[in-house]
């Protein structure tokens, strides 16, 4: 960075360097852990499988291995669908480095049918102005899903009637 | 339950853009122009890289206190790197050194291309090896090298 300066120094050369760009690069080897590995292992079958503790626990997706309400292990798998309800969302209008999707686009919290918590996903194939809480959406998968959440390309409106606020008000 | 855990590589990467302020701007601009600059404090010590404020009196020193120092100096401490990492300034084994440049009272941290660990010692004389393409940044000093090496 050079050129215009604001150093408060009237003798500063016109080509004073006033800033630097420092590239940060960190490589991790990420270990998913048992619960997330179990969840991810079903993704290639296009199945979203949440987890709960016991028969009556809350259903978490993606599961982290324990029920955060009581610390108990999520020892039961719960088959979900790849359809759900938008509970809240954000319209992204500000471009940033490395952005993969064209602005404006929507990131939404989606309550999958059968789950008790939402997870964040991209919404496409819809005008951002049309997206609203209660909107029903469905997953669009990549052709050959691998055990990663990137196997879901995005969610899109499913065309079903909106969910009632009562159906998701306790899962915001 | 599965018996094993999935793993994946995960890279975090971004550019951090930093404003340099009224003093370090002159430091990196100096490096671009093959000059190393420090700050002379009120007590007369010369600190390299330069500081905006006097570390003894906390006075605002600003750009007026900048002084040029030499591009050669003395190694005051060092550590040998047997296996350089990708982000290191040199591909071959090298030494991290603290170099007290001629005219400075404090040492500067940089890399020394010494050829081998046996060639490095505290008290040895070293000099700047300037980078070919200098843009204003600490890497305008490619590394240090034993004095008289080039």
mmCIF file of C-alpha atoms in Angstrom:
data_model
loop_
_atom_site.group_PDB
_atom_site.id
_atom_site.type_symbol
_atom_site.label_atom_id
_atom_site.label_comp_id
_atom_site.label_asym_id
_atom_site.label_seq_id
_atom_site.Cartn_x
_atom_site.Cartn_y
_atom_site.Cartn_z
ATOM 1 C CA UNK A 1 0.000 0.000 0.000
ATOM 2 C CA UNK A 2 1.467 3.353 -0.906
ATOM 3 C CA UNK A 3 0.411 6.740 -2.146
ATOM 4 C CA UNK A 4 -1.768 9.072 -0.076
ATOM 5 C CA UNK A 5 -0.558 9.322 3.462
ATOM 6 C CA UNK A 6 -1.936 10.561 6.722
ATOM 7 C CA UNK A 7 1.051 10.362 8.966
ATOM 8 C CA UNK A 8 0.798 13.916 10.249
ATOM 9 C CA UNK A 9 4.267 14.326 8.823
ATOM 10 C CA UNK A 10 4.426 17.133 6.271
ATOM 11 C CA UNK A 11 7.904 16.086 5.143
ATOM 12 C CA UNK A 12 6.799 12.548 4.304
ATOM 13 C CA UNK A 13 7.677 11.403 0.798
ATOM 14 C CA UNK A 14 4.723 11.119 -1.554
ATOM 15 C CA UNK A 15 5.393 7.411 -2.040
ATOM 16 C CA UNK A 16 5.514 6.586 1.671
ATOM 17 C CA UNK A 17 4.380 3.043 2.350
ATOM 18 C CA UNK A 18 1.577 3.399 4.902
ATOM 19 C CA UNK A 19 0.323 -0.164 5.167
ATOM 20 C CA UNK A 20 1.297 -3.770 4.743
ATOM 21 C CA UNK A 21 -0.634 -6.900 3.860
ATOM 22 C CA UNK A 22 0.210 -9.873 6.031
ATOM 23 C CA UNK A 23 -1.023 -13.221 4.688
ATOM 24 C CA UNK A 24 -2.197 -15.587 7.413
ATOM 25 C CA UNK A 25 -2.200 -19.307 6.606
ATOM 26 C CA UNK A 26 -2.954 -22.052 9.106
ATOM 27 C CA UNK A 27 -3.402 -25.726 8.254
ATOM 28 C CA UNK A 28 -5.365 -27.940 10.596
ATOM 29 C CA UNK A 29 -5.968 -31.659 10.598
ATOM 30 C CA UNK A 30 -9.554 -31.690 11.821
ATOM 31 C CA UNK A 31 -10.810 -34.747 13.661
ATOM 32 C CA UNK A 32 -14.590 -34.935 13.618
ATOM 33 C CA UNK A 33 -15.010 -37.124 16.692
ATOM 34 C CA UNK A 34 -17.326 -40.084 17.069
ATOM 35 C CA UNK A 35 -20.707 -38.336 16.977
ATOM 36 C CA UNK A 36 -19.989 -36.110 13.981
ATOM 37 C CA UNK A 37 -18.311 -39.041 12.199
ATOM 38 C CA UNK A 38 -21.494 -41.082 12.656
ATOM 39 C CA UNK A 39 -23.543 -38.195 11.275
ATOM 40 C CA UNK A 40 -21.195 -37.653 8.336
ATOM 41 C CA UNK A 41 -21.048 -41.367 7.483
ATOM 42 C CA UNK A 42 -24.730 -41.201 6.412
ATOM 43 C CA UNK A 43 -24.257 -38.185 4.149
ATOM 44 C CA UNK A 44 -23.103 -40.218 1.114
ATOM 45 C CA UNK A 45 -26.512 -41.982 1.321
ATOM 46 C CA UNK A 46 -28.188 -38.549 1.292
ATOM 47 C CA UNK A 47 -29.424 -39.221 4.818
ATOM 48 C CA UNK A 48 -29.425 -36.661 7.619
ATOM 49 C CA UNK A 49 -29.294 -38.488 10.932
ATOM 50 C CA UNK A 50 -29.502 -36.499 14.142
ATOM 51 C CA UNK A 51 -28.820 -37.758 17.633
ATOM 52 C CA UNK A 52 -30.482 -37.566 21.041
ATOM 53 C CA UNK A 53 -29.979 -38.868 24.548
ATOM 54 C CA UNK A 54 -32.409 -41.658 25.343
ATOM 55 C CA UNK A 55 -35.873 -41.929 23.877
ATOM 56 C CA UNK A 56 -37.061 -38.461 24.818
ATOM 57 C CA UNK A 57 -34.022 -36.230 24.499
ATOM 58 C CA UNK A 58 -33.862 -33.263 22.172
ATOM 59 C CA UNK A 59 -32.667 -34.081 18.659
ATOM 60 C CA UNK A 60 -29.478 -32.345 17.602
ATOM 61 C CA UNK A 61 -28.186 -31.995 14.070
ATOM 62 C CA UNK A 62 -25.338 -31.907 13.364
ATOM 63 C CA UNK A 63 -24.698 -33.796 16.605
ATOM 64 C CA UNK A 64 -21.728 -32.939 18.805
ATOM 65 C CA UNK A 65 -21.812 -36.048 20.975
ATOM 66 C CA UNK A 66 -23.545 -34.779 24.067
ATOM 67 C CA UNK A 67 -26.816 -33.116 24.981
ATOM 68 C CA UNK A 68 -25.747 -29.606 25.981
ATOM 69 C CA UNK A 69 -28.759 -29.329 28.315
ATOM 70 C CA UNK A 70 -27.669 -32.154 30.592
ATOM 71 C CA UNK A 71 -24.267 -33.330 29.361
ATOM 72 C CA UNK A 72 -25.528 -36.824 28.586
ATOM 73 C CA UNK A 73 -24.145 -38.636 25.520
ATOM 74 C CA UNK A 74 -26.375 -38.598 22.445
ATOM 75 C CA UNK A 75 -26.567 -42.367 22.141
ATOM 76 C CA UNK A 76 -29.550 -42.681 19.802
ATOM 77 C CA UNK A 77 -29.654 -41.942 16.108
ATOM 78 C CA UNK A 78 -32.763 -40.201 14.757
ATOM 79 C CA UNK A 79 -33.488 -40.277 11.058
ATOM 80 C CA UNK A 80 -34.476 -36.854 9.738
ATOM 81 C CA UNK A 81 -35.530 -35.705 6.303
ATOM 82 C CA UNK A 82 -33.709 -33.302 4.057
ATOM 83 C CA UNK A 83 -36.638 -30.901 4.270
ATOM 84 C CA UNK A 84 -37.241 -28.238 6.824
ATOM 85 C CA UNK A 85 -38.411 -24.760 7.749
ATOM 86 C CA UNK A 86 -36.590 -21.442 7.645
ATOM 87 C CA UNK A 87 -36.715 -19.961 11.144
ATOM 88 C CA UNK A 88 -34.560 -16.915 10.563
ATOM 89 C CA UNK A 89 -32.154 -15.695 7.914
ATOM 90 C CA UNK A 90 -29.643 -13.092 6.863
ATOM 91 C CA UNK A 91 -29.271 -11.424 3.471
ATOM 92 C CA UNK A 92 -25.573 -11.049 2.651
ATOM 93 C CA UNK A 93 -24.958 -7.890 0.629
ATOM 94 C CA UNK A 94 -21.305 -7.270 1.423
ATOM 95 C CA UNK A 95 -18.742 -9.048 -0.726
ATOM 96 C CA UNK A 96 -15.595 -10.377 0.940
ATOM 97 C CA UNK A 97 -12.410 -12.163 -0.113
ATOM 98 C CA UNK A 98 -12.963 -15.803 -0.952
ATOM 99 C CA UNK A 99 -16.716 -15.443 -1.336
ATOM 100 C CA UNK A 100 -18.097 -18.375 -3.305
ATOM 101 C CA UNK A 101 -21.619 -17.092 -3.996
ATOM 102 C CA UNK A 102 -22.738 -13.960 -5.760
ATOM 103 C CA UNK A 103 -24.335 -11.201 -3.639
ATOM 104 C CA UNK A 104 -27.010 -10.784 -2.554
ATOM 105 C CA UNK A 105 -27.621 -14.229 -1.104
ATOM 106 C CA UNK A 106 -29.252 -15.707 1.944
ATOM 107 C CA UNK A 107 -27.900 -17.718 4.832
ATOM 108 C CA UNK A 108 -30.736 -19.224 6.827
ATOM 109 C CA UNK A 109 -31.271 -21.175 9.994
ATOM 110 C CA UNK A 110 -33.208 -24.256 8.947
ATOM 111 C CA UNK A 111 -35.161 -26.497 11.295
ATOM 112 C CA UNK A 112 -35.105 -29.920 9.691
ATOM 113 C CA UNK A 113 -38.286 -31.922 10.198
ATOM 114 C CA UNK A 114 -37.802 -33.975 13.342
ATOM 115 C CA UNK A 115 -34.905 -31.897 14.711
ATOM 116 C CA UNK A 116 -34.970 -29.646 17.754
ATOM 117 C CA UNK A 117 -32.208 -27.263 16.718
ATOM 118 C CA UNK A 118 -31.563 -25.397 13.507
ATOM 119 C CA UNK A 119 -28.463 -25.387 11.409
ATOM 120 C CA UNK A 120 -27.160 -22.791 9.022
ATOM 121 C CA UNK A 121 -27.320 -23.287 5.279
ATOM 122 C CA UNK A 122 -27.340 -21.377 2.038
ATOM 123 C CA UNK A 123 -30.647 -20.721 0.250
ATOM 124 C CA UNK A 124 -30.668 -20.550 -3.548
ATOM 125 C CA UNK A 125 -33.201 -20.744 -6.390
ATOM 126 C CA UNK A 126 -35.259 -18.029 -4.684
ATOM 127 C CA UNK A 127 -35.382 -14.248 -4.820
ATOM 128 C CA UNK A 128 -33.902 -12.986 -1.567
ATOM 129 C CA UNK A 129 -36.964 -10.770 -1.150
ATOM 130 C CA UNK A 130 -39.183 -13.878 -1.122
ATOM 131 C CA UNK A 131 -37.411 -15.649 1.717
ATOM 132 C CA UNK A 132 -39.216 -15.498 5.054
ATOM 133 C CA UNK A 133 -39.552 -17.314 8.368
ATOM 134 C CA UNK A 134 -41.773 -20.364 8.008
ATOM 135 C CA UNK A 135 -40.764 -20.950 4.399
ATOM 136 C CA UNK A 136 -40.470 -24.637 3.580
ATOM 137 C CA UNK A 137 -37.193 -25.699 1.962
ATOM 138 C CA UNK A 138 -35.487 -28.845 0.711
ATOM 139 C CA UNK A 139 -31.857 -29.822 0.274
ATOM 140 C CA UNK A 140 -30.191 -29.883 -3.144
ATOM 141 C CA UNK A 141 -27.416 -32.434 -3.098
ATOM 142 C CA UNK A 142 -24.260 -32.710 -5.150
ATOM 143 C CA UNK A 143 -24.152 -35.596 -7.617
ATOM 144 C CA UNK A 144 -21.793 -37.780 -5.610
ATOM 145 C CA UNK A 145 -22.168 -36.927 -1.926
ATOM 146 C CA UNK A 146 -19.131 -37.492 0.252
ATOM 147 C CA UNK A 147 -19.014 -37.475 4.045
ATOM 148 C CA UNK A 148 -18.996 -33.687 4.339
ATOM 149 C CA UNK A 149 -21.715 -31.071 4.770
ATOM 150 C CA UNK A 150 -20.529 -29.579 1.497
ATOM 151 C CA UNK A 151 -22.430 -32.445 -0.106
ATOM 152 C CA UNK A 152 -25.511 -30.279 0.369
ATOM 153 C CA UNK A 153 -25.111 -27.573 -2.256
ATOM 154 C CA UNK A 154 -27.872 -25.452 -0.775
ATOM 155 C CA UNK A 155 -31.533 -25.482 0.178
ATOM 156 C CA UNK A 156 -34.302 -24.232 -2.091
ATOM 157 C CA UNK A 157 -38.011 -23.565 -1.611
ATOM 158 C CA UNK A 158 -39.966 -26.826 -1.726
ATOM 159 C CA UNK A 159 -43.246 -25.194 -2.728
ATOM 160 C CA UNK A 160 -45.135 -26.485 0.298
ATOM 161 C CA UNK A 161 -47.341 -24.093 2.283
ATOM 162 C CA UNK A 162 -45.552 -22.214 5.049
ATOM 163 C CA UNK A 163 -45.099 -23.846 8.417
ATOM 164 C CA UNK A 164 -47.077 -22.264 11.240
ATOM 165 C CA UNK A 165 -45.105 -20.119 13.705
ATOM 166 C CA UNK A 166 -46.207 -22.496 16.480
ATOM 167 C CA UNK A 167 -44.335 -25.318 14.754
ATOM 168 C CA UNK A 168 -40.953 -23.620 15.113
ATOM 169 C CA UNK A 169 -41.323 -20.903 17.773
ATOM 170 C CA UNK A 170 -39.640 -23.078 20.397
ATOM 171 C CA UNK A 171 -36.676 -23.826 18.131
ATOM 172 C CA UNK A 172 -35.454 -20.352 17.292
ATOM 173 C CA UNK B 1 -21.566 -46.730 16.580
ATOM 174 C CA UNK B 2 -18.585 -46.239 14.346
ATOM 175 C CA UNK B 3 -15.267 -47.155 15.851
ATOM 176 C CA UNK B 4 -13.232 -44.480 14.182
ATOM 177 C CA UNK B 5 -13.283 -40.767 13.667
ATOM 178 C CA UNK B 6 -13.245 -39.034 10.322
ATOM 179 C CA UNK B 7 -10.501 -36.510 9.721
ATOM 180 C CA UNK B 8 -10.074 -33.811 7.121
ATOM 181 C CA UNK B 9 -7.579 -31.102 6.373
ATOM 182 C CA UNK B 10 -8.822 -27.615 7.120
ATOM 183 C CA UNK B 11 -7.049 -24.498 5.900
ATOM 184 C CA UNK B 12 -7.659 -21.076 7.401
ATOM 185 C CA UNK B 13 -6.284 -18.349 5.169
ATOM 186 C CA UNK B 14 -6.783 -14.599 4.968
ATOM 187 C CA UNK B 15 -4.873 -11.386 4.386
ATOM 188 C CA UNK B 16 -4.453 -9.131 7.388
ATOM 189 C CA UNK B 17 -4.121 -5.513 6.225
ATOM 190 C CA UNK B 18 -2.307 -3.378 8.731
ATOM 191 C CA UNK B 19 -1.898 0.404 8.819
ATOM 192 C CA UNK B 20 1.618 1.287 9.872
ATOM 193 C CA UNK B 21 1.188 4.698 11.461
ATOM 194 C CA UNK B 22 3.496 7.704 11.432
ATOM 195 C CA UNK B 23 6.733 5.904 12.369
ATOM 196 C CA UNK B 24 6.691 2.358 11.005
ATOM 197 C CA UNK B 25 5.607 3.785 7.625
ATOM 198 C CA UNK B 26 9.042 5.389 7.439
ATOM 199 C CA UNK B 27 10.705 2.170 8.620
ATOM 200 C CA UNK B 28 9.277 0.007 5.836
ATOM 201 C CA UNK B 29 9.663 2.756 3.242
ATOM 202 C CA UNK B 30 13.322 2.888 4.278
ATOM 203 C CA UNK B 31 13.667 -0.852 3.781
ATOM 204 C CA UNK B 32 12.235 -0.481 0.294
ATOM 205 C CA UNK B 33 14.952 2.129 -0.333
ATOM 206 C CA UNK B 34 17.665 -0.049 1.273
ATOM 207 C CA UNK B 35 17.941 1.978 4.472
ATOM 208 C CA UNK B 36 17.320 0.699 8.013
ATOM 209 C CA UNK B 37 15.826 3.251 10.391
ATOM 210 C CA UNK B 38 15.466 3.443 14.133
ATOM 211 C CA UNK B 39 14.200 5.864 16.760
ATOM 212 C CA UNK B 40 16.432 7.954 19.004
ATOM 213 C CA UNK B 41 14.838 8.190 22.446
ATOM 214 C CA UNK B 42 15.113 11.212 24.736
ATOM 215 C CA UNK B 43 17.933 9.494 26.617
ATOM 216 C CA UNK B 44 19.848 8.949 23.379
ATOM 217 C CA UNK B 45 19.277 5.223 22.861
ATOM 218 C CA UNK B 46 18.598 4.117 19.290
ATOM 219 C CA UNK B 47 15.837 1.508 19.004
ATOM 220 C CA UNK B 48 15.388 -0.600 15.861
ATOM 221 C CA UNK B 49 12.693 -1.113 14.592
ATOM 222 C CA UNK B 50 11.564 2.400 15.560
ATOM 223 C CA UNK B 51 8.873 3.112 18.139
ATOM 224 C CA UNK B 52 6.222 5.819 18.180
ATOM 225 C CA UNK B 53 6.632 6.476 21.885
ATOM 226 C CA UNK B 54 9.655 6.791 24.155
ATOM 227 C CA UNK B 55 9.760 3.590 26.244
ATOM 228 C CA UNK B 56 11.299 5.494 29.183
ATOM 229 C CA UNK B 57 9.313 8.742 29.238
ATOM 230 C CA UNK B 58 6.261 7.698 27.126
ATOM 231 C CA UNK B 59 6.639 10.892 25.082
ATOM 232 C CA UNK B 60 5.369 10.923 21.521
ATOM 233 C CA UNK B 61 8.562 10.715 19.471
ATOM 234 C CA UNK B 62 6.982 10.754 16.024
ATOM 235 C CA UNK B 63 8.869 10.744 12.747
ATOM 236 C CA UNK B 64 11.235 13.499 13.876
ATOM 237 C CA UNK B 65 13.189 11.073 16.077
ATOM 238 C CA UNK B 66 13.987 8.713 13.204
ATOM 239 C CA UNK B 67 17.655 8.038 12.484
ATOM 240 C CA UNK B 68 19.369 5.839 9.926
ATOM 241 C CA UNK B 69 21.465 2.959 11.235
ATOM 242 C CA UNK B 70 23.944 0.683 9.504
ATOM 243 C CA UNK B 71 23.053 -2.361 7.426
ATOM 244 C CA UNK B 72 25.628 -4.504 9.206
ATOM 245 C CA UNK B 73 25.917 -5.449 12.840
ATOM 246 C CA UNK B 74 26.591 -8.054 15.507
ATOM 247 C CA UNK B 75 24.681 -11.226 16.362
ATOM 248 C CA UNK B 76 23.630 -11.035 20.018
ATOM 249 C CA UNK B 77 21.704 -14.325 20.142
ATOM 250 C CA UNK B 78 20.568 -17.038 17.752
ATOM 251 C CA UNK B 79 18.700 -20.312 17.296
ATOM 252 C CA UNK B 80 19.314 -22.834 14.537
ATOM 253 C CA UNK B 81 16.379 -24.063 12.437
ATOM 254 C CA UNK B 82 17.085 -27.590 11.162
ATOM 255 C CA UNK B 83 13.894 -27.970 9.155
ATOM 256 C CA UNK B 84 12.490 -24.713 7.733
ATOM 257 C CA UNK B 85 8.733 -24.519 7.475
ATOM 258 C CA UNK B 86 6.951 -23.282 4.320
ATOM 259 C CA UNK B 87 6.413 -19.800 5.741
ATOM 260 C CA UNK B 88 10.036 -19.308 6.771
ATOM 261 C CA UNK B 89 12.147 -16.801 4.822
ATOM 262 C CA UNK B 90 14.695 -19.403 3.722
ATOM 263 C CA UNK B 91 14.246 -22.863 2.218
ATOM 264 C CA UNK B 92 17.479 -24.284 3.609
ATOM 265 C CA UNK B 93 18.395 -24.641 7.312
ATOM 266 C CA UNK B 94 19.125 -21.223 8.797
ATOM 267 C CA UNK B 95 19.446 -19.332 12.077
ATOM 268 C CA UNK B 96 16.995 -16.962 13.692
ATOM 269 C CA UNK B 97 19.250 -14.179 14.921
ATOM 270 C CA UNK B 98 19.039 -11.046 16.987
ATOM 271 C CA UNK B 99 21.225 -8.508 15.160
ATOM 272 C CA UNK B 100 22.345 -5.280 16.782
ATOM 273 C CA UNK B 101 22.978 -3.055 13.790
ATOM 274 C CA UNK B 102 25.804 -0.529 13.841
ATOM 275 C CA UNK B 103 24.472 2.606 15.497
ATOM 276 C CA UNK B 104 21.595 0.766 17.220
ATOM 277 C CA UNK B 105 21.231 -0.059 20.910
ATOM 278 C CA UNK B 106 18.664 -2.820 20.520
ATOM 279 C CA UNK B 107 18.696 -5.948 18.330
ATOM 280 C CA UNK B 108 16.421 -6.752 15.401
ATOM 281 C CA UNK B 109 15.050 -10.261 14.828
ATOM 282 C CA UNK B 110 15.673 -11.766 11.406
ATOM 283 C CA UNK B 111 16.989 -14.843 9.592
ATOM 284 C CA UNK B 112 20.664 -15.536 8.943
ATOM 285 C CA UNK B 113 21.764 -17.572 5.932
ATOM 286 C CA UNK B 114 24.969 -18.984 7.397
ATOM 287 C CA UNK B 115 25.362 -22.227 5.461
ATOM 288 C CA UNK B 116 25.627 -24.323 8.608
ATOM 289 C CA UNK B 117 25.134 -24.247 12.340
ATOM 290 C CA UNK B 118 28.899 -24.286 12.949
ATOM 291 C CA UNK B 119 29.239 -21.003 11.098
ATOM 292 C CA UNK B 120 27.023 -19.121 13.562
ATOM 293 C CA UNK B 121 28.257 -17.591 16.779
ATOM 294 C CA UNK B 122 27.247 -14.839 19.145
ATOM 295 C CA UNK B 123 29.347 -11.799 18.365
ATOM 296 C CA UNK B 124 29.815 -12.578 14.666
ATOM 297 C CA UNK B 125 29.441 -9.752 12.169
ATOM 298 C CA UNK B 126 26.568 -9.973 9.691
ATOM 299 C CA UNK B 127 25.066 -7.756 7.011
ATOM 300 C CA UNK B 128 21.733 -7.290 5.302
ATOM 301 C CA UNK B 129 21.056 -9.221 2.105
ATOM 302 C CA UNK B 130 18.464 -7.061 0.339
ATOM 303 C CA UNK B 131 15.600 -8.666 -1.525
ATOM 304 C CA UNK B 132 15.570 -8.215 -5.291
ATOM 305 C CA UNK B 133 12.033 -6.865 -5.361
ATOM 306 C CA UNK B 134 11.328 -4.555 -2.456
ATOM 307 C CA UNK B 135 7.794 -3.342 -1.767
ATOM 308 C CA UNK B 136 7.961 -1.915 1.760
ATOM 309 C CA UNK B 137 7.979 -4.643 4.398
ATOM 310 C CA UNK B 138 10.299 -6.591 6.661
ATOM 311 C CA UNK B 139 10.915 -9.101 3.869
ATOM 312 C CA UNK B 140 12.657 -6.379 1.881
ATOM 313 C CA UNK B 141 15.495 -7.729 3.983
ATOM 314 C CA UNK B 142 15.739 -11.161 2.366
ATOM 315 C CA UNK B 143 17.888 -12.282 5.294
ATOM 316 C CA UNK B 144 21.223 -11.533 6.923
ATOM 317 C CA UNK B 145 24.496 -13.082 5.788
ATOM 318 C CA UNK B 146 28.020 -13.199 7.247
ATOM 319 C CA UNK B 147 29.741 -9.860 6.667
ATOM 320 C CA UNK B 148 31.764 -9.806 3.459
ATOM 321 C CA UNK B 149 29.802 -12.704 1.968
ATOM 322 C CA UNK B 150 28.828 -10.768 -1.122
#
